Amino acid sequence: MALQPSLRPLIIAGRHDAPHTIDVFLDYVCPFSAKISLAINSVLLPLFSPGGKYDGKVKVIFRNQVQPWHASSTLVHEAGLAVARVAPDGFWKFSLALFKHQGDYFDIPSSSLTPVQIREKLAGLVGDTLGADKKAAFLDLLTLKGSPNGGVAVTDDLKYTIKFSRQNGIHVSPTVLFDGLIVNEISSSWGEKEWTEFLANKVTV
């Protein structure tokens, strides 16, 4: 699947030129997305890393799946995209930390916070996860500038991810594609056994 060059940090496992692609559409405030992220980290990453069984054969792309019925979803995905810029190598580490703390950004806990306060809270998570030296650049990317309705520095990246989901008919998270086709049987409950069997049947190179 296509990926604009500025978003290459969203390739969270495998080599960029791997022939097979797993696209995983995830929402940071979706509990099922958090669940599958653990399997991605513990099962898939070792298989696709140097020395792994599928090294050079499969890559995994994190696809931001904004779900606007959760008011904070846009803000947390902006945060992920900002991290992809200020600390590209730390994107997945930050994403895992955000999934771990996703409850802080659920509807009720975030309902009394302004967008600025939510971004400041996310900056604290950036500092705790990637280092305090990353916070200023992170917040700068998420500061409203320019016209009254012009968004932030990563708004265009956010638009790209939303348009990509829409044109591919993605509605729920998590949704997983293998080589561009939706694989409905993949579940957030999958563990090592299910993923191992799936890859054995799908990887052909």
Short mmCIF file of C-alpha atoms in Angstrom, two decimals:
data_model
loop_
_atom_site.label_atom_id
_atom_site.label_comp_id
_atom_site.label_asym_id
_atom_site.label_seq_id
_atom_site.Cartn_x
_atom_site.Cartn_y
_atom_site.Cartn_z
CA MET A 1 0.00 0.00 0.00
CA ALA A 2 1.09 3.56 -0.68
CA LEU A 3 2.58 5.78 2.01
CA GLN A 4 3.71 9.35 1.51
CA PRO A 5 7.44 9.80 2.27
CA SER A 6 6.93 12.08 5.28
CA LEU A 7 5.05 9.27 7.05
CA ARG A 8 7.69 6.55 6.70
CA PRO A 9 8.06 6.40 10.52
CA LEU A 10 4.62 4.75 10.46
CA ILE A 11 6.33 1.63 9.12
CA ILE A 12 6.69 0.09 12.56
CA ALA A 13 8.12 -3.30 11.61
CA GLY A 14 10.04 -4.82 8.75
CA ARG A 15 12.09 -3.27 5.99
CA HIS A 16 10.66 -0.46 3.90
CA ASP A 17 11.12 -2.48 0.72
CA ALA A 18 9.58 -5.72 2.01
CA PRO A 19 7.28 -7.16 -0.71
CA HIS A 20 4.37 -8.02 1.59
CA THR A 21 2.53 -5.33 3.58
CA ILE A 22 0.30 -5.52 6.63
CA ASP A 23 -1.68 -2.31 7.16
CA VAL A 24 -3.19 -1.99 10.63
CA PHE A 25 -5.78 0.75 11.13
CA LEU A 26 -5.73 1.72 14.79
CA ASP A 27 -7.38 4.35 16.98
CA TYR A 28 -5.43 5.39 20.05
CA VAL A 29 -8.62 5.57 22.13
CA CYS A 30 -10.00 2.20 21.01
CA PRO A 31 -9.53 -0.61 23.57
CA PHE A 32 -9.43 -3.24 20.82
CA SER A 33 -6.69 -1.30 19.03
CA ALA A 34 -4.72 -1.27 22.27
CA LYS A 35 -5.17 -5.03 22.55
CA ILE A 36 -3.94 -5.81 19.05
CA SER A 37 -1.00 -3.43 19.49
CA LEU A 38 0.36 -5.76 22.17
CA ALA A 39 0.26 -8.70 19.76
CA ILE A 40 1.93 -6.63 17.06
CA ASN A 41 4.70 -5.74 19.46
CA SER A 42 5.24 -9.17 21.00
CA VAL A 43 4.55 -11.44 18.00
CA LEU A 44 5.00 -9.59 14.71
CA LEU A 45 7.91 -7.28 15.42
CA PRO A 46 10.32 -10.11 16.34
CA LEU A 47 9.31 -12.04 13.21
CA PHE A 48 9.93 -9.08 10.90
CA SER A 49 13.05 -7.71 12.59
CA PRO A 50 16.63 -8.53 11.51
CA GLY A 51 17.17 -12.23 12.11
CA GLY A 52 13.43 -12.94 12.32
CA LYS A 53 11.73 -15.58 10.23
CA TYR A 54 10.16 -13.03 7.89
CA ASP A 55 12.97 -10.46 7.88
CA GLY A 56 12.85 -8.60 4.56
CA LYS A 57 9.59 -10.25 3.54
CA VAL A 58 6.85 -8.37 5.43
CA LYS A 59 6.43 -4.86 6.78
CA VAL A 60 3.76 -3.44 9.08
CA ILE A 61 2.32 0.04 8.58
CA PHE A 62 0.48 1.82 11.39
CA ARG A 63 -2.55 3.54 9.88
CA ASN A 64 -4.11 6.30 11.96
CA GLN A 65 -7.84 5.64 12.18
CA VAL A 66 -9.47 8.76 13.61
CA GLN A 67 -12.90 7.96 15.05
CA PRO A 68 -14.60 11.32 15.62
CA TRP A 69 -17.32 9.99 17.90
CA HIS A 70 -14.53 10.07 20.47
CA ALA A 71 -13.83 13.79 20.91
CA SER A 72 -10.14 13.33 21.72
CA SER A 73 -9.41 10.99 18.82
CA THR A 74 -8.28 13.79 16.51
CA LEU A 75 -6.01 15.23 19.19
CA VAL A 76 -4.28 11.97 20.08
CA HIS A 77 -3.67 11.15 16.42
CA GLU A 78 -2.21 14.60 15.87
CA ALA A 79 0.12 13.75 18.73
CA GLY A 80 1.24 10.52 17.10
CA LEU A 81 1.92 12.31 13.83
CA ALA A 82 3.85 15.05 15.65
CA VAL A 83 6.03 12.40 17.30
CA ALA A 84 6.66 10.87 13.88
CA ARG A 85 8.29 14.18 12.99
CA VAL A 86 10.21 15.09 16.13
CA ALA A 87 11.30 11.55 17.07
CA PRO A 88 10.77 9.21 14.08
CA ASP A 89 12.51 6.28 15.73
CA GLY A 90 10.30 6.70 18.79
CA PHE A 91 6.93 6.64 17.03
CA TRP A 92 6.03 3.07 17.95
CA LYS A 93 7.38 3.41 21.48
CA PHE A 94 5.21 6.48 21.99
CA SER A 95 2.21 4.74 20.40
CA LEU A 96 2.51 1.84 22.82
CA ALA A 97 2.73 4.26 25.74
CA LEU A 98 -0.35 6.11 24.49
CA PHE A 99 -2.26 2.86 24.17
CA LYS A 100 -1.23 2.01 27.73
CA HIS A 101 -2.56 5.34 28.98
CA GLN A 102 -5.49 5.60 26.57
CA GLY A 103 -7.98 5.71 29.44
CA ASP A 104 -6.76 9.22 30.25
CA TYR A 105 -8.15 10.33 26.88
CA PHE A 106 -11.45 8.48 26.91
CA ASP A 107 -14.63 10.53 26.56
CA ILE A 108 -15.41 11.19 30.22
CA PRO A 109 -11.86 11.82 31.54
CA SER A 110 -11.15 14.25 28.70
CA SER A 111 -14.56 15.94 28.65
CA SER A 112 -13.57 18.76 31.01
CA LEU A 113 -10.24 19.49 29.30
CA THR A 114 -9.64 21.99 26.52
CA PRO A 115 -7.71 20.91 23.40
CA VAL A 116 -4.72 22.89 24.66
CA GLN A 117 -4.82 21.05 27.99
CA ILE A 118 -5.05 17.68 26.24
CA ARG A 119 -2.05 18.55 24.07
CA GLU A 120 -0.08 19.59 27.15
CA LYS A 121 -0.99 16.29 28.80
CA LEU A 122 0.21 14.45 25.70
CA ALA A 123 3.45 16.46 25.81
CA GLY A 124 3.99 15.10 29.31
CA LEU A 125 3.66 11.58 27.91
CA VAL A 126 6.18 12.46 25.21
CA GLY A 127 8.59 13.66 27.88
CA ASP A 128 8.13 10.56 30.00
CA THR A 129 8.47 8.23 27.01
CA LEU A 130 11.02 9.85 24.72
CA GLY A 131 12.77 12.46 26.85
CA ALA A 132 12.04 15.97 28.08
CA ASP A 133 14.09 17.43 25.23
CA LYS A 134 11.38 16.40 22.75
CA LYS A 135 8.51 18.25 24.43
CA ALA A 136 9.11 21.76 23.10
CA ALA A 137 9.33 20.69 19.45
CA PHE A 138 6.31 18.44 19.93
CA LEU A 139 4.17 21.25 21.36
CA ASP A 140 5.34 23.64 18.68
CA LEU A 141 3.96 21.30 16.01
CA LEU A 142 0.61 21.24 17.82
CA THR A 143 0.31 24.99 18.35
CA LEU A 144 -2.42 26.72 16.38
CA LYS A 145 -0.83 29.27 14.09
CA GLY A 146 -1.68 31.30 11.01
CA SER A 147 -5.33 31.72 10.12
CA PRO A 148 -8.09 31.24 12.71
CA ASN A 149 -9.08 27.95 11.08
CA GLY A 150 -5.74 26.78 9.69
CA GLY A 151 -5.00 23.91 12.04
CA VAL A 152 -1.56 22.89 13.26
CA ALA A 153 1.69 21.82 11.60
CA VAL A 154 0.60 18.20 11.22
CA THR A 155 -2.92 18.92 9.95
CA ASP A 156 -1.97 17.99 6.38
CA ASP A 157 -0.56 14.66 7.62
CA LEU A 158 -3.80 14.08 9.52
CA LYS A 159 -5.84 14.87 6.41
CA TYR A 160 -3.79 12.37 4.42
CA THR A 161 -4.42 9.57 6.92
CA ILE A 162 -8.16 10.31 7.08
CA LYS A 163 -8.52 10.50 3.28
CA PHE A 164 -6.60 7.24 2.94
CA SER A 165 -8.98 5.49 5.32
CA ARG A 166 -12.04 6.92 3.62
CA GLN A 167 -11.02 5.99 0.09
CA ASN A 168 -10.32 2.43 1.22
CA GLY A 169 -13.66 2.13 3.02
CA ILE A 170 -12.19 1.61 6.50
CA HIS A 171 -14.84 2.11 9.17
CA VAL A 172 -13.76 0.39 12.37
CA SER A 173 -10.62 -0.19 14.37
CA PRO A 174 -8.72 -2.33 14.31
CA THR A 175 -8.96 -3.22 10.64
CA VAL A 176 -6.12 -5.19 9.08
CA LEU A 177 -5.15 -5.42 5.41
CA PHE A 178 -2.72 -7.88 3.88
CA ASP A 179 -1.28 -6.76 0.57
CA GLY A 180 -4.09 -4.25 0.20
CA LEU A 181 -7.07 -6.49 0.96
CA ILE A 182 -9.09 -6.45 4.18
CA VAL A 183 -8.69 -9.64 6.22
CA ASN A 184 -11.87 -9.81 8.25
CA GLU A 185 -10.87 -12.86 10.25
CA ILE A 186 -7.99 -11.09 11.97
CA SER A 187 -9.03 -10.28 15.51
CA SER A 188 -7.61 -8.23 18.34
CA SER A 189 -7.69 -11.50 20.29
CA TRP A 190 -5.16 -13.16 18.00
CA GLY A 191 -1.99 -14.38 19.66
CA GLU A 192 1.15 -16.13 18.51
CA LYS A 193 -0.65 -19.26 17.26
CA GLU A 194 -3.12 -17.43 15.03
CA TRP A 195 -0.57 -15.00 13.61
CA THR A 196 1.94 -17.76 12.94
CA GLU A 197 -0.61 -19.83 11.04
CA PHE A 198 -1.81 -16.79 9.09
CA LEU A 199 1.69 -15.79 7.98
CA ALA A 200 2.60 -19.35 7.01
CA ASN A 201 -0.32 -19.32 4.57
CA LYS A 202 0.14 -15.78 3.26
CA VAL A 203 3.85 -15.10 2.87
CA THR A 204 4.87 -16.37 -0.54
CA VAL A 205 8.37 -14.95 -1.02
#
